[in-house]
PDB file of C-alpha atoms in Angstrom:
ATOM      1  CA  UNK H 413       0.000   0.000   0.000  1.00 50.00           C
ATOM      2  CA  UNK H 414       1.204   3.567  -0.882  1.00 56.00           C
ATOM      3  CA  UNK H 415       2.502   5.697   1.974  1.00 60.00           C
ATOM      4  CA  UNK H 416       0.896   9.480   2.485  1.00 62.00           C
ATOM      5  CA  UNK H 417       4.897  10.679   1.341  1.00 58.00           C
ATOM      6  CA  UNK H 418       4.971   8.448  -1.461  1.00 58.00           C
ATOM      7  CA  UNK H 419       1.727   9.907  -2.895  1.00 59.00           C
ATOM      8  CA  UNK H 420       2.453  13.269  -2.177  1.00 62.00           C
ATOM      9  CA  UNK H 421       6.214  13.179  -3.066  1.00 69.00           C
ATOM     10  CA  UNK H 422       4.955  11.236  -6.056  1.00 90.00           C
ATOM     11  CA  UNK H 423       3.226  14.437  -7.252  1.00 95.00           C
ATOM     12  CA  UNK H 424       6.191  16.577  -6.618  1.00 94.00           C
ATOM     13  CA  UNK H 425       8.149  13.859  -9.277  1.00 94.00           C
ATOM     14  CA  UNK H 426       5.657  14.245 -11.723  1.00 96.00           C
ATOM     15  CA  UNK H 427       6.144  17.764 -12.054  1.00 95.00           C
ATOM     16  CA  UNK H 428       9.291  18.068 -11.746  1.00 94.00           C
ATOM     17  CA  UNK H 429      10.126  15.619 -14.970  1.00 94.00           C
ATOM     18  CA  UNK H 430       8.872  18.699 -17.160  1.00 92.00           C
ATOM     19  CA  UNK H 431       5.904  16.466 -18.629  1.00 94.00           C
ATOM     20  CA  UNK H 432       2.090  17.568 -18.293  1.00 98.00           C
ATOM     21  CA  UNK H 433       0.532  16.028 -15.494  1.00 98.00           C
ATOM     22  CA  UNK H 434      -3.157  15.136 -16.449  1.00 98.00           C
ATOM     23  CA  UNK H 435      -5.930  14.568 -13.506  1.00 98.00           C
ATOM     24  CA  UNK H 436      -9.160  13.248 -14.742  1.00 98.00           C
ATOM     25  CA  UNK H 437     -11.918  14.154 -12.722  1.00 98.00           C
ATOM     26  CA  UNK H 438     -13.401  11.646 -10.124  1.00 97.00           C
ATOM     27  CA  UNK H 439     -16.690  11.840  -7.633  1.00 96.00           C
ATOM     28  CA  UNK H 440     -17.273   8.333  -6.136  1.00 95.00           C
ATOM     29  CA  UNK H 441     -14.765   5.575  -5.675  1.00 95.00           C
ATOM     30  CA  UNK H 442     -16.153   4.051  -8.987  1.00 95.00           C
ATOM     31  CA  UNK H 443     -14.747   6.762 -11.033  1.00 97.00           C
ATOM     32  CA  UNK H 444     -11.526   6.678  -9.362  1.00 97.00           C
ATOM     33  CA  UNK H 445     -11.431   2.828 -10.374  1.00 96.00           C
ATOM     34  CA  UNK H 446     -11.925   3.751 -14.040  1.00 96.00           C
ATOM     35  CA  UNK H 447      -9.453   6.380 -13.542  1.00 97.00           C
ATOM     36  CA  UNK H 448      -6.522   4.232 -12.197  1.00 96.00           C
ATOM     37  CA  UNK H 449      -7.561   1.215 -15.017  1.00 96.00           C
ATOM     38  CA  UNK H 450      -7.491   3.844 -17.899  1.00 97.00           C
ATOM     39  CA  UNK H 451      -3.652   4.220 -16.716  1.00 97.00           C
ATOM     40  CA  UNK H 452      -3.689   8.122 -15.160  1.00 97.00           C
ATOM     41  CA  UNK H 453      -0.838   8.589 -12.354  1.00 96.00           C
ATOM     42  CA  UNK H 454      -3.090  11.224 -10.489  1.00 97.00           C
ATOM     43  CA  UNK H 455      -6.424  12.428 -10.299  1.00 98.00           C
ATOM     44  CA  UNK H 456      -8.435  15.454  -9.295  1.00 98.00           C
ATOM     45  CA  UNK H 457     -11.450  15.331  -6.614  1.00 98.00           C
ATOM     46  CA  UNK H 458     -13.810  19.081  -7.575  1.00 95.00           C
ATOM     47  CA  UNK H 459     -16.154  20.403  -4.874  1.00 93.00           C
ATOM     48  CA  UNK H 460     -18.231  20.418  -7.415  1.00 91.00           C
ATOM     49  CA  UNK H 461     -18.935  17.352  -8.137  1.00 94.00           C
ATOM     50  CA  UNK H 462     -17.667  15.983  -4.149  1.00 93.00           C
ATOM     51  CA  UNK H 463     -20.635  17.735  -3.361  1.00 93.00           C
ATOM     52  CA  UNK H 464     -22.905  17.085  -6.324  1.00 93.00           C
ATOM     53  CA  UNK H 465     -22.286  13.371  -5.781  1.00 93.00           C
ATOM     54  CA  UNK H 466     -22.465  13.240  -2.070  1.00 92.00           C
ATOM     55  CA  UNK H 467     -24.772  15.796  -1.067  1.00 93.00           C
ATOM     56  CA  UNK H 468     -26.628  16.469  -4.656  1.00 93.00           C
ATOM     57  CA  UNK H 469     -26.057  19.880  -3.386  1.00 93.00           C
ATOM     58  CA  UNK H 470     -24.739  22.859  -5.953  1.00 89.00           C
ATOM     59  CA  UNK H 471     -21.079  24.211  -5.734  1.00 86.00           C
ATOM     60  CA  UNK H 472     -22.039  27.060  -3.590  1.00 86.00           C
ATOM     61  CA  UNK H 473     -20.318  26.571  -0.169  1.00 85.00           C
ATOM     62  CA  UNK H 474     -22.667  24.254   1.312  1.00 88.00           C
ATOM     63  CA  UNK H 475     -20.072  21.373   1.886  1.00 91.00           C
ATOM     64  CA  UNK H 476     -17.525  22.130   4.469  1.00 90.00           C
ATOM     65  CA  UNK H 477     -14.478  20.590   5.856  1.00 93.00           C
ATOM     66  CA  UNK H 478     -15.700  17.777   7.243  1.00 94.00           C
ATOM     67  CA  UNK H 479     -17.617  16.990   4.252  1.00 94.00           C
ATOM     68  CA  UNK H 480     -14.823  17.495   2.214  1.00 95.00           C
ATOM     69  CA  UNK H 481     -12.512  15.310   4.204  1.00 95.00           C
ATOM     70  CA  UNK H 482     -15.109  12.485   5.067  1.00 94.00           C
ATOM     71  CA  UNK H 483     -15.056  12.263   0.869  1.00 95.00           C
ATOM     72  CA  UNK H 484     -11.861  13.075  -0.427  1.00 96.00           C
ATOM     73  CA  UNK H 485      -9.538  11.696   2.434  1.00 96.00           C
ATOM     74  CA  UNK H 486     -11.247   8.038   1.386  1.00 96.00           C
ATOM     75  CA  UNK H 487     -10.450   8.511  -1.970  1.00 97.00           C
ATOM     76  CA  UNK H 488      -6.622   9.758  -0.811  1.00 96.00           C
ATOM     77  CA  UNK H 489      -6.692   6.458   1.416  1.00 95.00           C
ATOM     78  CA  UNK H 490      -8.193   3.904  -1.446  1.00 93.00           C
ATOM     79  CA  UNK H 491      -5.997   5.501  -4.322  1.00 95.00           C
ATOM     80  CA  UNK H 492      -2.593   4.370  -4.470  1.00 94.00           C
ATOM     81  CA  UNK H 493      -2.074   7.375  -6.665  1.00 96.00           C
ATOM     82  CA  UNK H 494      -1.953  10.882  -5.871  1.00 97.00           C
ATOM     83  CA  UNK H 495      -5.053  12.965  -4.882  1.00 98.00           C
ATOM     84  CA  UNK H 496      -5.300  16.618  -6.023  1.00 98.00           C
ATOM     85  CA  UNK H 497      -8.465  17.894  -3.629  1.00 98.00           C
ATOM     86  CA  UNK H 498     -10.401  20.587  -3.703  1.00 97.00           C
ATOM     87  CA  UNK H 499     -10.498  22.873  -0.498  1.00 96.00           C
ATOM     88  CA  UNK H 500     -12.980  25.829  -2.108  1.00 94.00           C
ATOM     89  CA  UNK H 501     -11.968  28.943   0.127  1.00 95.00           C
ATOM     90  CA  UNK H 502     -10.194  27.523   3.213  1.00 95.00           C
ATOM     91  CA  UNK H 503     -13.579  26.602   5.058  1.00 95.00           C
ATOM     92  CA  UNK H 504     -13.990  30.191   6.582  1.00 92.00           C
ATOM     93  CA  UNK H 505     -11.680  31.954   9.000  1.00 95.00           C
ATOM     94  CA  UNK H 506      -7.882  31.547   8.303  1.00 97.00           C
ATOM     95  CA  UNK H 507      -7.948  29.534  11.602  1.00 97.00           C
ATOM     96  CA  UNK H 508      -9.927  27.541   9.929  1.00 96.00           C
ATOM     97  CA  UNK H 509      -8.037  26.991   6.985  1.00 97.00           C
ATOM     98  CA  UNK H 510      -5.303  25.872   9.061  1.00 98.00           C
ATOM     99  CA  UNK H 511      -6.963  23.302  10.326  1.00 97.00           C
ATOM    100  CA  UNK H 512      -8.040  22.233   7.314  1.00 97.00           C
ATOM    101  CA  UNK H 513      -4.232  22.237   5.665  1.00 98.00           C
ATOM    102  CA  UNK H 514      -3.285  20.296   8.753  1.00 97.00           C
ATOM    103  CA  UNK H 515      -6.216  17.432   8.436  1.00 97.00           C
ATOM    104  CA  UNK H 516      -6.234  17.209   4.032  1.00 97.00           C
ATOM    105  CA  UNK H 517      -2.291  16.514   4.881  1.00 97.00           C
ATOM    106  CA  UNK H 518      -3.080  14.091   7.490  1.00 96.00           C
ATOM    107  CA  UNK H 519      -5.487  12.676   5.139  1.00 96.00           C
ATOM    108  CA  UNK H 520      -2.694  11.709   2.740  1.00 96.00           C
ATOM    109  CA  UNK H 521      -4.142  14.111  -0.137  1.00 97.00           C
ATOM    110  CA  UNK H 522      -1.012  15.147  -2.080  1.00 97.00           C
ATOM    111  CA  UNK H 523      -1.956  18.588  -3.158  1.00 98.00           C
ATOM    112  CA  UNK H 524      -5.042  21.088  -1.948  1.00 98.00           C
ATOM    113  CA  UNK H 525      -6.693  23.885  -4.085  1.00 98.00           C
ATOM    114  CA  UNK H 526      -7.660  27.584  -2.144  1.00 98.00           C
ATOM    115  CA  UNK H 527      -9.464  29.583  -4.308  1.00 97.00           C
ATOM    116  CA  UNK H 528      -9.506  33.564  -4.218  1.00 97.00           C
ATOM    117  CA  UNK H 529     -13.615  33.780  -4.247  1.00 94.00           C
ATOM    118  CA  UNK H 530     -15.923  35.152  -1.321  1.00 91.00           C
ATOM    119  CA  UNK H 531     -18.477  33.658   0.516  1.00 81.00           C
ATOM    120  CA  UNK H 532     -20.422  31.951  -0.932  1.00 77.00           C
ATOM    121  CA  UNK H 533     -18.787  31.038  -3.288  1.00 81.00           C
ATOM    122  CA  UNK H 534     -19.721  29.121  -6.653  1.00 77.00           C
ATOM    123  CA  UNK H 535     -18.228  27.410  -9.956  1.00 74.00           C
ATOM    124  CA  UNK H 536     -15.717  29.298 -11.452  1.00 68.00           C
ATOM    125  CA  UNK H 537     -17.295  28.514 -15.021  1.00 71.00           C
ATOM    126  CA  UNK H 538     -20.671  29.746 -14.295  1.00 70.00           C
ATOM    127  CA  UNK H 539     -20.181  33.790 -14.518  1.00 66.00           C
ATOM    128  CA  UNK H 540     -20.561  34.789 -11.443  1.00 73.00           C
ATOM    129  CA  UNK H 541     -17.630  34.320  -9.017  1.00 79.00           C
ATOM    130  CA  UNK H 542     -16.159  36.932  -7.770  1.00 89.00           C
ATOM    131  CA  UNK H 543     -12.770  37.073  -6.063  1.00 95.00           C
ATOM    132  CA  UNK H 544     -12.059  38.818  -2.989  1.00 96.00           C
ATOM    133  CA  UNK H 545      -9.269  41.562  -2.286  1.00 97.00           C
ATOM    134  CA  UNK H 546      -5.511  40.265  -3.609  1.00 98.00           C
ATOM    135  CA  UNK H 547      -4.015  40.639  -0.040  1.00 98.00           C
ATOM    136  CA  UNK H 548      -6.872  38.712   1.511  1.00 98.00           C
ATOM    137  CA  UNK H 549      -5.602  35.722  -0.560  1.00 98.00           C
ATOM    138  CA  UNK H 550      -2.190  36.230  -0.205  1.00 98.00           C
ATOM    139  CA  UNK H 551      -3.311  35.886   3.946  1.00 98.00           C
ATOM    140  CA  UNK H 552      -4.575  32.914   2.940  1.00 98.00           C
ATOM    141  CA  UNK H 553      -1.863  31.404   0.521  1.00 98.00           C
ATOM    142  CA  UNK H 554       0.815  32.312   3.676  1.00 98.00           C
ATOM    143  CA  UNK H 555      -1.642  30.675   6.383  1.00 98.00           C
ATOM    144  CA  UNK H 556      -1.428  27.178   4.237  1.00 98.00           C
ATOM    145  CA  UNK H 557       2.047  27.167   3.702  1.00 97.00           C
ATOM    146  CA  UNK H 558       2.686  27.788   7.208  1.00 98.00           C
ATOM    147  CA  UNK H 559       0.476  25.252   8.351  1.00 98.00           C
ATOM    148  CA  UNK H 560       1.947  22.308   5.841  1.00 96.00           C
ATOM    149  CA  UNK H 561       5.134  23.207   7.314  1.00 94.00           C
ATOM    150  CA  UNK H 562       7.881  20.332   6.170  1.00 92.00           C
ATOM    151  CA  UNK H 563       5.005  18.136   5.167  1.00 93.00           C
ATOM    152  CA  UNK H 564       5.087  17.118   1.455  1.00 92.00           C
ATOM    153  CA  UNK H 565       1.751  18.299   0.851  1.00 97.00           C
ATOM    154  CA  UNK H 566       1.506  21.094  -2.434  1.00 98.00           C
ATOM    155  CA  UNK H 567      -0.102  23.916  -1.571  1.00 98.00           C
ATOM    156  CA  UNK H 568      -2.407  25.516  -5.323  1.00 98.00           C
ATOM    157  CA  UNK H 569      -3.752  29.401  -5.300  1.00 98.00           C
ATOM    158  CA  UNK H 570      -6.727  29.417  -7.981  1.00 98.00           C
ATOM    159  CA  UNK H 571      -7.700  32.701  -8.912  1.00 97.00           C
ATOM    160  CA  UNK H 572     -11.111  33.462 -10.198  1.00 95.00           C
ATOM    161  CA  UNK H 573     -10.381  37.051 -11.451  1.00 96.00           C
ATOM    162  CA  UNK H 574      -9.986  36.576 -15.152  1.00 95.00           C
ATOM    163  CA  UNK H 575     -13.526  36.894 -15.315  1.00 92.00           C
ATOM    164  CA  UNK H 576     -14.335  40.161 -13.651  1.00 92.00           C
ATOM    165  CA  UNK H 577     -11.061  41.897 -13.687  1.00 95.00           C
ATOM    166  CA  UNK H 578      -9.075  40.532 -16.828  1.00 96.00           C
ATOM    167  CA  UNK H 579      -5.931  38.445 -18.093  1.00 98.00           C
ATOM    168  CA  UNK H 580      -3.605  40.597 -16.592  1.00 98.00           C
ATOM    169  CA  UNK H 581      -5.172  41.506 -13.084  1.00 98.00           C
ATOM    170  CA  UNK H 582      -5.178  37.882 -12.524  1.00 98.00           C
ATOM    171  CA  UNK H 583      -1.713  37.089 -13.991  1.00 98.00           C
ATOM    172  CA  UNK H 584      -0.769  40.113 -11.592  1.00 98.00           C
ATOM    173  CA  UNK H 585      -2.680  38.209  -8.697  1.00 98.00           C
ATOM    174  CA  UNK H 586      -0.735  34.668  -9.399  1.00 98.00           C
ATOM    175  CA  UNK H 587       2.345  36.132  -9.295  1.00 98.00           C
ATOM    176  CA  UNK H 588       1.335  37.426  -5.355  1.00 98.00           C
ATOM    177  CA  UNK H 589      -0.016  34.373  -4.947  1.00 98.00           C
ATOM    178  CA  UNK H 590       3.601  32.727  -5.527  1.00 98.00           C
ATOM    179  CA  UNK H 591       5.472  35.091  -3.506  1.00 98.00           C
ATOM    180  CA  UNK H 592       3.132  34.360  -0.479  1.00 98.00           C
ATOM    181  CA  UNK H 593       4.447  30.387  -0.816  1.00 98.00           C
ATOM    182  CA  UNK H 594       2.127  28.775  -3.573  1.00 98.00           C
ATOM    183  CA  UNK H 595       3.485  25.680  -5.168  1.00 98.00           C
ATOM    184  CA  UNK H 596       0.952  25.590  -8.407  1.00 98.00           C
ATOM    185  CA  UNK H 597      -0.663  28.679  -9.739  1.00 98.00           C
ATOM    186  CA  UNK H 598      -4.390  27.883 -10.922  1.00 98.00           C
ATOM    187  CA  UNK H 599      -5.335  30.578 -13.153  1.00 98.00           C
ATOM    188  CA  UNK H 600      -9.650  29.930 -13.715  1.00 96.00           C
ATOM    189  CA  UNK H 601     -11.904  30.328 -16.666  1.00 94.00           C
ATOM    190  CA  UNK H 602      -9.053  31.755 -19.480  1.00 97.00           C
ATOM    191  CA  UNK H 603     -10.910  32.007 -22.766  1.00 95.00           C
ATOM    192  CA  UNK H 604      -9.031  31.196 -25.397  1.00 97.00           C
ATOM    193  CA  UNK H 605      -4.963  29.123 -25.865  1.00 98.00           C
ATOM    194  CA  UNK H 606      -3.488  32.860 -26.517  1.00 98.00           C
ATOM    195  CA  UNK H 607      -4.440  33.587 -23.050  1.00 98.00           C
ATOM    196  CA  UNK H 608      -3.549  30.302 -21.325  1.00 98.00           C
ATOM    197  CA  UNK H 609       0.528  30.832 -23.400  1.00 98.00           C
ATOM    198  CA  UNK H 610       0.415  34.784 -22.101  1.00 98.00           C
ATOM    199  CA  UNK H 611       0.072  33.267 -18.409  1.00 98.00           C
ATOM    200  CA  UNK H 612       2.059  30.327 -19.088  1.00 98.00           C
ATOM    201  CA  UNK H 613       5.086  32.163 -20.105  1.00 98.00           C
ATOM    202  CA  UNK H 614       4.706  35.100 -17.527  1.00 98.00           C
ATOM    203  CA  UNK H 615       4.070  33.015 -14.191  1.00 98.00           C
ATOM    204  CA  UNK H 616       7.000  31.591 -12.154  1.00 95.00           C
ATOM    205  CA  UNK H 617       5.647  28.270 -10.707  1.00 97.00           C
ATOM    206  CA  UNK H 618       3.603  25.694 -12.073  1.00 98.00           C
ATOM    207  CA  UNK H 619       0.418  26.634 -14.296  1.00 98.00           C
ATOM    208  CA  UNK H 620      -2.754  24.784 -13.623  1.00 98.00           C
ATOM    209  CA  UNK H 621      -5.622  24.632 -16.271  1.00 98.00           C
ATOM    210  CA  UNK H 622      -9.030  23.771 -15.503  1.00 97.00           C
ATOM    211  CA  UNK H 623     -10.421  21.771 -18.304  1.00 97.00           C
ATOM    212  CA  UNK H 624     -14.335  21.795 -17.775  1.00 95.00           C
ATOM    213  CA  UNK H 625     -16.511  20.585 -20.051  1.00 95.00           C
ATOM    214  CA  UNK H 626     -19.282  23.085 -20.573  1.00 92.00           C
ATOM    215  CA  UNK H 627     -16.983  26.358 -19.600  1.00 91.00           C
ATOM    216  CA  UNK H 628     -15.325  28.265 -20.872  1.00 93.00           C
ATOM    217  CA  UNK H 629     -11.639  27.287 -21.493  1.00 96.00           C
ATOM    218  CA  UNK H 630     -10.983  25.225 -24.677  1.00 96.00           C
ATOM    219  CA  UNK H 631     -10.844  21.601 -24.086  1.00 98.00           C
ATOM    220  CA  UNK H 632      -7.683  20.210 -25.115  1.00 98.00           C
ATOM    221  CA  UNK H 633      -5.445  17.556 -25.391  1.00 98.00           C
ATOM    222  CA  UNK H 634      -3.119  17.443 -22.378  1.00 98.00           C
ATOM    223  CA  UNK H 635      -0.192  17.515 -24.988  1.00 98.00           C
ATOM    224  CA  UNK H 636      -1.624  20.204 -26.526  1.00 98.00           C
ATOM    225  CA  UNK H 637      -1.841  22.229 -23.245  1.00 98.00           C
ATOM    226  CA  UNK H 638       1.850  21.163 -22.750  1.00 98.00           C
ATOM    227  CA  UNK H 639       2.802  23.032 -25.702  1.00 98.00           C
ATOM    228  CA  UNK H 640       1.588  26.410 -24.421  1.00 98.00           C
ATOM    229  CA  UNK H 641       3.309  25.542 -20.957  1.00 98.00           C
ATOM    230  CA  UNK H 642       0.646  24.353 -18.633  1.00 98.00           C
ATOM    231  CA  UNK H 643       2.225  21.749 -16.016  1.00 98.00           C
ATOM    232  CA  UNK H 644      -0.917  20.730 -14.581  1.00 98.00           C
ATOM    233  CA  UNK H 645      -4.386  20.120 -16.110  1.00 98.00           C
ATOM    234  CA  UNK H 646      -7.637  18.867 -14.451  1.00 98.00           C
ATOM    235  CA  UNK H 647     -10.413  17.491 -16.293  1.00 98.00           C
ATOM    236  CA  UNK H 648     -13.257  17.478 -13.782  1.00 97.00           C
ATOM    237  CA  UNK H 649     -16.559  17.290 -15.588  1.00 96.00           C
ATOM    238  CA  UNK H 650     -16.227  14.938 -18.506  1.00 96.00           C
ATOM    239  CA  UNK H 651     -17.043  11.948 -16.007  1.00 97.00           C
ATOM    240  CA  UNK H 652     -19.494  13.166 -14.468  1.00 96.00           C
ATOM    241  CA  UNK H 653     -21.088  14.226 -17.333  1.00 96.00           C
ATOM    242  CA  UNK H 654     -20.818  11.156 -19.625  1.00 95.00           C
ATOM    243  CA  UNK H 655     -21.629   8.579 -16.202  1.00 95.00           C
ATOM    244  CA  UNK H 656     -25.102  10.714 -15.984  1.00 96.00           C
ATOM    245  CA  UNK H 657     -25.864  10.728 -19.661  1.00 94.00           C
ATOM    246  CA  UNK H 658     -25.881   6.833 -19.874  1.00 92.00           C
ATOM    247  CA  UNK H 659     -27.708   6.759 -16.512  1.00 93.00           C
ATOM    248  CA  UNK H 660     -30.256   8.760 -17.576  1.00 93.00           C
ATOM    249  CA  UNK H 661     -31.019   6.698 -20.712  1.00 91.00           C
ATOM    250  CA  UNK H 662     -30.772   4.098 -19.250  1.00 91.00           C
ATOM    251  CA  UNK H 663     -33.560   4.999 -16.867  1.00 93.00           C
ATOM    252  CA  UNK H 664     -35.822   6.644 -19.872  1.00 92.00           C
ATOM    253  CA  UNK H 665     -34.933   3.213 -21.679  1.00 90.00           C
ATOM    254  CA  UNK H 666     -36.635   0.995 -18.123  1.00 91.00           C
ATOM    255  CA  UNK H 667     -39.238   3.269 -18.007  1.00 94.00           C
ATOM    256  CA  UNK H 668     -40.277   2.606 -21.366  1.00 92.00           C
ATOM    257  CA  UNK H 669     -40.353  -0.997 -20.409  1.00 93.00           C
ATOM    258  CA  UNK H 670     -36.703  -1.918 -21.761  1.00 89.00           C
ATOM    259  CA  UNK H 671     -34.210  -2.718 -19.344  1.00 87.00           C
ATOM    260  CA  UNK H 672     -31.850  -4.445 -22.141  1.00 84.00           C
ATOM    261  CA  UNK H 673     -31.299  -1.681 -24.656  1.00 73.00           C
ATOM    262  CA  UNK H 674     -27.745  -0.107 -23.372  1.00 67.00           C
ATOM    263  CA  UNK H 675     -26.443  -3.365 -22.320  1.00 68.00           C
ATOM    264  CA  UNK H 676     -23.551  -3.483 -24.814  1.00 73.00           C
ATOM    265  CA  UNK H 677     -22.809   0.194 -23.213  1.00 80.00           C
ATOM    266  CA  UNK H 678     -22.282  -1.087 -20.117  1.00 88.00           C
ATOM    267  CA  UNK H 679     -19.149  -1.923 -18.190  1.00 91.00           C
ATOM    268  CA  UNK H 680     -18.508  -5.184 -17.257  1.00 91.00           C
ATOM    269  CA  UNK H 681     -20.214  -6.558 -14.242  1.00 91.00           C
ATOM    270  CA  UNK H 682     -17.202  -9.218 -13.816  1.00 93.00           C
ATOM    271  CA  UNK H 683     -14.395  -6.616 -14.483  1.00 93.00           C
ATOM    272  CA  UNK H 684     -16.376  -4.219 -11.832  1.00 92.00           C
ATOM    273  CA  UNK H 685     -16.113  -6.781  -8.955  1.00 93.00           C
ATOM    274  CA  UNK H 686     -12.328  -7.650  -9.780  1.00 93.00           C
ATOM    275  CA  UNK H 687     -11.520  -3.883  -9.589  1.00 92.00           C
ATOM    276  CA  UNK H 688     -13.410  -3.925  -6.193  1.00 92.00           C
ATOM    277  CA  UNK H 689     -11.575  -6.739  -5.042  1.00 91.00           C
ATOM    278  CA  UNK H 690     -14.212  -9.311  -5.082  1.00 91.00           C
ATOM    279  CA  UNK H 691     -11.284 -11.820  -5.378  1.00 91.00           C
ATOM    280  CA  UNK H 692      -9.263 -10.898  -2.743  1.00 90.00           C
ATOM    281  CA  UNK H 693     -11.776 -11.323  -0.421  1.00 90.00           C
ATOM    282  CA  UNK H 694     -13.097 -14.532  -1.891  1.00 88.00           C
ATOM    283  CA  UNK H 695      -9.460 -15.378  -1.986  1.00 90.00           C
ATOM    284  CA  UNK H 696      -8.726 -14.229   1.919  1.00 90.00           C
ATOM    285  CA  UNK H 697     -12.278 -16.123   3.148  1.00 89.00           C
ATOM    286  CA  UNK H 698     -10.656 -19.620   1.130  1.00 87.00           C
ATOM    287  CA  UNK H 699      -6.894 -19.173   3.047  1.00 89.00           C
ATOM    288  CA  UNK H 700      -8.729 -18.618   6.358  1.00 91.00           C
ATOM    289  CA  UNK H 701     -11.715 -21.843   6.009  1.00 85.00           C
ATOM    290  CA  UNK H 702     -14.479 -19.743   5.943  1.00 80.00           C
ATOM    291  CA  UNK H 703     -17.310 -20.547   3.077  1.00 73.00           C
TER     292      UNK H 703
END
């Protein structure tokens, strides 16, 4: 089993080597076993969907700590890969952020995302985020460095300015967001791959790209992100999105009296309970007697 270092230091590797480091989006421990068969080294857990899958709440602050924790530490624990978690905007005070840094590093999660929004705050895609004062970040940004202190755990600054204040504002703000101890610098919601090279080129540390389906950054290939300079890039949505399509129609198709119709669609029951570890246990029950 993976050690908390190994994942976290694992992450550090990654990006280190100079080669993109692509997180697919996952929301249940299902979609992190599709993630790790598929063959990705890391993968990203969103607030959005966290709390979309465990609450069926929206993005808007509802979830806190705990439920971020109770959700994404499992995932950190049942990985064996590293786990990029979402931590919205620290959970409220800055003494409560530091808690939080303290317990997502105790958790094992290799690398936690603060965000620059108010609160409440809401999906960075949706148009209506709006980030609070630079130096109110930067309080932040300096609070969770302190508080991983020689812990392994990266620390990301998202901004959510490029929205309401432009490119350069929140260029200006990443760059702050560095010099107050950030590891990766998240820039949210650029609209087009001129933009995404600009920041690339002018930031200092790391650049993170949000890939959501249904916003408003292009959707790319991670090599094709590498090209303009991104190190990081998180796909969060496309999951999500595709796992409720087919779930959907395959409801409409039982309602309609056919339960049969997607069945070529679907994964493979078999495969499924081998990636759960349906033989181990059968295995373990065997070695020990038991029926």
């Amino acid at each position: 089993m993976s050690t908390n270092l190994e994942k976290t230091s694992g992450l550090r590797s990654m990006l280190a080597s100079g080669e993109i480091v692509a997180a697919p989006g996952i929301y249940d421990h299902m979609s992190l076993l599709m993630a790790k068969r598929a063959g990705f080294k890391a993968a990203y857990a969103s607030g959005y969907w966290g709390t979309a899958s465990a609450l069926g709440e929206p993005d808007v602050g509802i979830a806190g700590a705990s439920d971020f924790l109770s959700i994404f530490g499992r995932f950190a624990e049942k990985a064996g890969i590293p786990v990029i978690a979402d931590a919205d905007t620290g959970f409220g005070s800055l003494t409560n952020l530091d808690r939080a840094v303290r317990a997502y590093q105790r958790a094992g999660i290799a690398a936690m995302q603060i965000e620059d929004q108010g609160f409440p705050k809401i999906c960075g895609h949706v148009g209506r985020a709006q980030s609070v004062e630079a130096d109110e970040m930067v309080r932040r940004v300096r609070v969770a460095a302190e508080a991983r202190g020689d812990g392994d755990m990266l620390v990301i600054a998202r901004t959510d300015a490029r929205r309401t204040e432009g490119l350069d504002a929140a260029i200006d703000r990443l760059h702050a967001y560095s010099a107050a101890g950030a590891d990766i610098l998240f820039l949210e919601a650029p609209q087009s791959e001129e933009e995404i090279a600009k920041a690339a080129s002018a930031l200092d540390k790391p650049l993170l790209l949000n890939a959501a389906h249904g916003g408003v950054t292009p959707i790319l290939s991670p090599a094709q992100y590498e090209e303009l300079g991104v190190a990081m890039v998180i796909y969060p949505a496309g999951a999500p999105l595709s796992a409720a399509q087919a779930a959907l129609q395959f409801y409409e198709n039982l309602a309609a009296g056919d339960p049969n119709t997607a069945e070529d669609g679907m994964f493979d029951f078999a495969e499924m309970s081998r990636l759960l570890g349906m033989d181990d246990v059968v295995a373990f029950q065997k070695r020990h007697g038991a029926p």
